[in-house]
Coordinates of C-alpha atoms in Angstrom, one line a residue:
X520 CA 2.0 74.6 84.2
X521 CA 4.3 77.6 84.1
X522 CA 7.6 78.5 82.5
X523 CA 10.3 80.3 84.4
X524 CA 12.9 82.0 82.3
X525 CA 15.5 84.7 82.6
X526 CA 16.0 87.6 80.1
X527 CA 17.7 90.9 79.8
X528 CA 15.8 94.2 79.4
X529 CA 17.4 96.0 76.4
X530 CA 16.4 99.4 77.8
X531 CA 17.9 99.3 81.3
X532 CA 20.2 96.3 80.8
X533 CA 18.9 94.5 83.9
X534 CA 18.2 90.7 83.8
X535 CA 15.0 89.4 85.4
X536 CA 13.3 86.1 86.0
X537 CA 9.9 85.9 84.6
X538 CA 6.9 83.5 85.1
X539 CA 5.0 82.6 82.0
X540 CA 1.8 80.6 81.8
X541 CA 2.5 77.7 79.5
X542 CA -1.0 78.1 78.0
X543 CA -0.1 81.7 76.9
X544 CA -0.8 85.1 78.3
X545 CA 1.3 87.7 79.9
X546 CA 4.6 87.1 81.7
X547 CA 5.1 88.5 85.1
X548 CA 8.4 89.5 86.9
X549 CA 9.4 87.1 89.6
X550 CA 12.8 88.5 90.5
X551 CA 15.0 91.5 89.6
X552 CA 18.7 91.2 88.9
X553 CA 18.5 87.4 88.7
X554 CA 18.9 84.6 86.1
X555 CA 18.9 80.8 85.8
X556 CA 15.8 80.0 87.9
X557 CA 15.5 76.5 89.5
X558 CA 12.3 75.9 91.5
X559 CA 12.4 73.2 94.1
X560 CA 10.2 70.2 93.3
X561 CA 7.7 71.1 95.9
X562 CA 7.5 74.7 94.6
X563 CA 8.4 76.2 98.0
X564 CA 11.8 77.6 97.2
X565 CA 13.5 79.1 94.2
X566 CA 17.3 79.0 93.8
X567 CA 18.9 81.3 91.2
X568 CA 22.0 83.0 90.0
X569 CA 22.1 86.4 91.8
X570 CA 23.4 89.3 89.7
X571 CA 23.5 91.9 92.5
X572 CA 27.1 92.9 93.2
X573 CA 26.6 92.5 96.9
X574 CA 24.9 89.1 96.6
X575 CA 27.0 87.4 94.0
X576 CA 26.6 83.7 93.6
X577 CA 23.6 81.5 94.1
X578 CA 20.7 82.7 96.3
X579 CA 17.4 81.2 97.3
X580 CA 14.0 82.8 98.0
X581 CA 10.8 81.5 99.6
X582 CA 8.1 82.5 97.2
X583 CA 5.5 82.6 99.9
X584 CA 7.3 84.9 102.3
X585 CA 9.9 86.7 100.1
X586 CA 12.6 85.7 102.5
X587 CA 16.0 85.4 100.7
X588 CA 19.4 84.1 101.6
X589 CA 22.7 83.3 100.0
X590 CA 23.6 79.7 99.2
X591 CA 27.0 80.4 97.7
X592 CA 29.2 83.5 97.5
X593 CA 31.1 83.1 94.2
X594 CA 29.9 85.1 91.1
X595 CA 31.1 82.2 88.9
X596 CA 28.5 79.7 90.4
X597 CA 26.0 78.9 87.7
X598 CA 23.0 76.8 86.6
X599 CA 21.7 75.4 89.9
X600 CA 19.5 72.3 90.0
X601 CA 17.8 70.6 93.0
X602 CA 18.1 67.0 94.2
X603 CA 14.9 65.0 94.5
X604 CA 14.6 65.6 98.3
X605 CA 14.9 69.4 97.9
X606 CA 17.8 69.6 100.4
X607 CA 20.9 70.0 98.1
X608 CA 21.7 72.0 95.0
X609 CA 24.1 71.0 92.3
X610 CA 25.8 73.7 90.2
X611 CA 28.8 74.4 87.9
X612 CA 31.5 77.0 88.5
X613 CA 35.0 78.0 87.4
X614 CA 35.6 79.6 90.8
X615 CA 39.0 77.9 91.3
X616 CA 42.3 79.6 90.4
X617 CA 42.8 77.4 87.3
X618 CA 39.4 78.6 86.0
X619 CA 38.4 75.0 85.0
X620 CA 34.7 74.2 85.2
X621 CA 33.8 71.9 88.0
X622 CA 30.5 70.4 89.4
X623 CA 29.7 71.2 93.0
X624 CA 26.9 70.2 95.4
X625 CA 25.8 72.5 98.2
X626 CA 23.3 72.2 101.1
X627 CA 20.5 74.6 100.2
X628 CA 20.7 76.7 103.3
X629 CA 22.6 79.8 104.6
X630 CA 26.2 78.9 105.0
X631 CA 25.7 75.3 103.9
X632 CA 28.7 73.1 103.0
X633 CA 29.9 72.8 99.4
X634 CA 31.4 69.6 98.0
X635 CA 33.4 69.3 94.8
X636 CA 32.2 66.4 92.6
X637 CA 34.2 66.4 89.3
X638 CA 35.2 68.5 86.4
X639 CA 32.2 69.5 84.2
X640 CA 29.4 71.9 83.4
X641 CA 25.6 72.1 83.2
X642 CA 24.5 69.6 85.9
X643 CA 21.0 68.2 86.1
X644 CA 19.8 66.0 89.0
X645 CA 17.7 63.0 88.2
X646 CA 14.1 63.5 89.4
X647 CA 14.1 60.5 91.8
X648 CA 17.5 59.0 91.9
X649 CA 21.1 59.9 93.1
X650 CA 22.2 60.5 89.5
X651 CA 23.5 63.7 87.9
X652 CA 23.7 64.3 84.2
X653 CA 26.3 66.8 83.1
X654 CA 28.6 67.9 80.3
X655 CA 32.1 66.5 80.8
X656 CA 34.9 64.2 79.8
X657 CA 36.7 61.2 81.2
X658 CA 39.6 61.8 83.7
X659 CA 42.1 62.1 80.8
X660 CA 40.0 64.8 79.1
X661 CA 38.7 62.5 76.4
X662 CA 35.3 61.0 75.4
X663 CA 33.7 64.3 76.0
X664 CA 29.9 64.7 75.9
X665 CA 27.2 64.1 78.4
X666 CA 28.0 62.0 81.4
X667 CA 26.3 60.5 84.4
X668 CA 27.6 60.4 88.0
X669 CA 26.3 60.1 91.5
X670 CA 26.2 62.9 94.1
X671 CA 29.7 62.0 95.4
X672 CA 31.2 62.3 91.9
X673 CA 31.6 58.6 91.5
X674 CA 30.2 55.8 89.3
X675 CA 30.7 58.0 86.2
X676 CA 29.6 56.7 82.8
X677 CA 29.3 58.4 79.4
X678 CA 25.8 59.0 78.0
X679 CA 26.8 60.7 74.7
X680 CA 30.1 61.2 72.9
X681 CA 29.7 64.6 71.1
X682 CA 31.7 67.3 72.8
X683 CA 29.2 70.0 72.0
X684 CA 26.2 68.3 73.7
X685 CA 25.1 70.6 76.6
X686 CA 22.3 71.6 78.9
X687 CA 20.9 68.2 79.8
X688 CA 17.5 68.1 81.5
X689 CA 15.7 65.0 82.6
X690 CA 12.2 63.8 81.6
X691 CA 10.0 63.4 84.7
X692 CA 10.2 59.5 84.5
X693 CA 14.0 59.6 84.3
X694 CA 14.1 57.5 81.2
X695 CA 15.3 60.3 78.8
X696 CA 17.7 63.3 78.9
X697 CA 16.9 66.2 76.6
X698 CA 19.8 68.4 75.6
X699 CA 21.0 71.0 73.0
X700 CA 23.9 70.6 70.7
X701 CA 25.6 72.6 67.9
X702 CA 27.9 69.7 67.1
X703 CA 25.6 67.3 65.4
X704 CA 23.7 69.1 62.6
X705 CA 25.6 72.3 62.1
X706 CA 23.7 74.6 64.4
X707 CA 22.1 74.5 67.8
X708 CA 19.2 72.0 67.9
X709 CA 17.3 70.1 70.6
X710 CA 17.8 66.3 71.0
X711 CA 16.6 63.5 73.3
X712 CA 18.7 60.5 74.4
X713 CA 17.3 57.3 75.8
X714 CA 19.3 56.6 79.0
X715 CA 18.9 52.8 78.8
X716 CA 20.3 52.4 75.3
X717 CA 21.9 55.7 74.3
X718 CA 19.7 56.2 71.2
X719 CA 19.6 59.9 70.2
X720 CA 16.6 61.4 68.6
X721 CA 16.6 64.9 67.0
X722 CA 13.6 66.9 68.1
X723 CA 14.1 70.2 66.2
X724 CA 15.3 71.1 62.7
X725 CA 15.7 74.8 61.9
X726 CA 18.6 77.0 60.8
X727 CA 17.9 79.4 63.7
X728 CA 19.0 78.9 67.3
X729 CA 17.1 76.3 69.2
X730 CA 18.4 76.3 72.8
X731 CA 17.7 75.9 76.5
X732 CA 15.4 72.9 76.6
X733 CA 13.0 72.2 79.5
X734 CA 10.6 69.2 79.8
X735 CA 7.0 69.7 80.8
X736 CA 5.9 68.2 84.2
X737 CA 3.7 65.6 82.4
X738 CA 6.7 64.6 80.2
X739 CA 4.8 65.2 77.0
X740 CA 6.5 68.4 75.7
X741 CA 9.9 70.0 75.5
X742 CA 10.0 73.8 75.7
X743 CA 13.0 75.7 74.2
X744 CA 14.0 79.2 73.3
X745 CA 14.4 80.0 69.6
X746 CA 14.8 83.1 67.4
X747 CA 13.6 81.1 64.4
X748 CA 11.0 83.8 63.3
X749 CA 13.3 86.8 64.0
X750 CA 12.5 87.4 67.7
X751 CA 13.2 85.3 70.8
X752 CA 10.1 83.1 71.7
X753 CA 9.4 80.0 73.7
X754 CA 8.5 77.1 71.5
X755 CA 7.4 73.6 72.4
X756 CA 7.9 70.3 70.6
X757 CA 6.5 66.8 71.6
X758 CA 9.0 64.7 73.6
X759 CA 8.2 61.9 71.2
X760 CA 9.0 64.1 68.2
X761 CA 6.8 66.2 65.9
X762 CA 6.1 69.7 64.9
X763 CA 7.1 72.6 67.1
X764 CA 4.8 75.5 68.0
X765 CA 5.4 78.9 69.5
X766 CA 3.7 79.2 72.9
X767 CA 5.0 82.6 74.3
X768 CA 7.0 85.7 73.4
X769 CA 10.1 86.2 75.6
X770 CA 9.8 89.5 77.5
X771 CA 13.1 91.3 76.7
X772 CA 16.1 89.8 75.0
X773 CA 18.2 86.8 75.9
X774 CA 21.4 88.7 75.3
X775 CA 24.1 86.1 75.8
X776 CA 21.6 83.2 75.8
X777 CA 24.3 80.8 77.3
X778 CA 23.9 82.6 80.6
X779 CA 20.1 82.2 80.7
X780 CA 17.9 79.3 81.5
X781 CA 14.4 77.9 81.2
X782 CA 12.4 75.7 83.5
X783 CA 8.9 74.2 83.1
X784 CA 7.1 73.7 86.4
X785 CA 3.6 72.8 87.7

């Protein structure tokens, strides 16, 4: 498989999306002035956060032809993810006048309609069901943590109850959600929650930053970014738990890592 990630070049200040073989080797540039890659399940379209001033918002590109188009037109639109059918994109944005974060769903086409789902951040669509994991709270602003809802913003239910839990990503079988949190053990670590029973398992334990989890296509590994040995690298830890290992050096610097993302694809 391959890892897609975004990082900033410390020399020219530009942020790029890179493709990195999961087995090691050199990373290659996929897109300039772009971050937060999300490849469609069939690999035929990549949606991303466009950093060009004239293309602010979410854009999509056909990797085979290089054809690009805008999906949304607000610079605040962040962290896109695909539905299982590859027809819609869910994302978070504070584009409204009150600057509160909301979850939106857009048709993945030029000028496609956008629907507001609910307040929240960091959405991730289930790999086979109409179910979106996201960071959020109940309607009164309490019981904050990771939540589940459908693509209409309904049938909401809490998955975790720690307000700092963030960046949920599904295992391919949909049974687990992997996430990061700095509210459980004093610093950012990677965790897994069983969707059926809510049991949380800690996957990393290091005083450095362990962030931006991504599950491998075979469901065996969790990749994450970490500066645990003094430089940003991509590490991997078994989904079932175990020792972490470094698998690639990040090309560039994550800068504000909260604005970057990591995805593991076929």
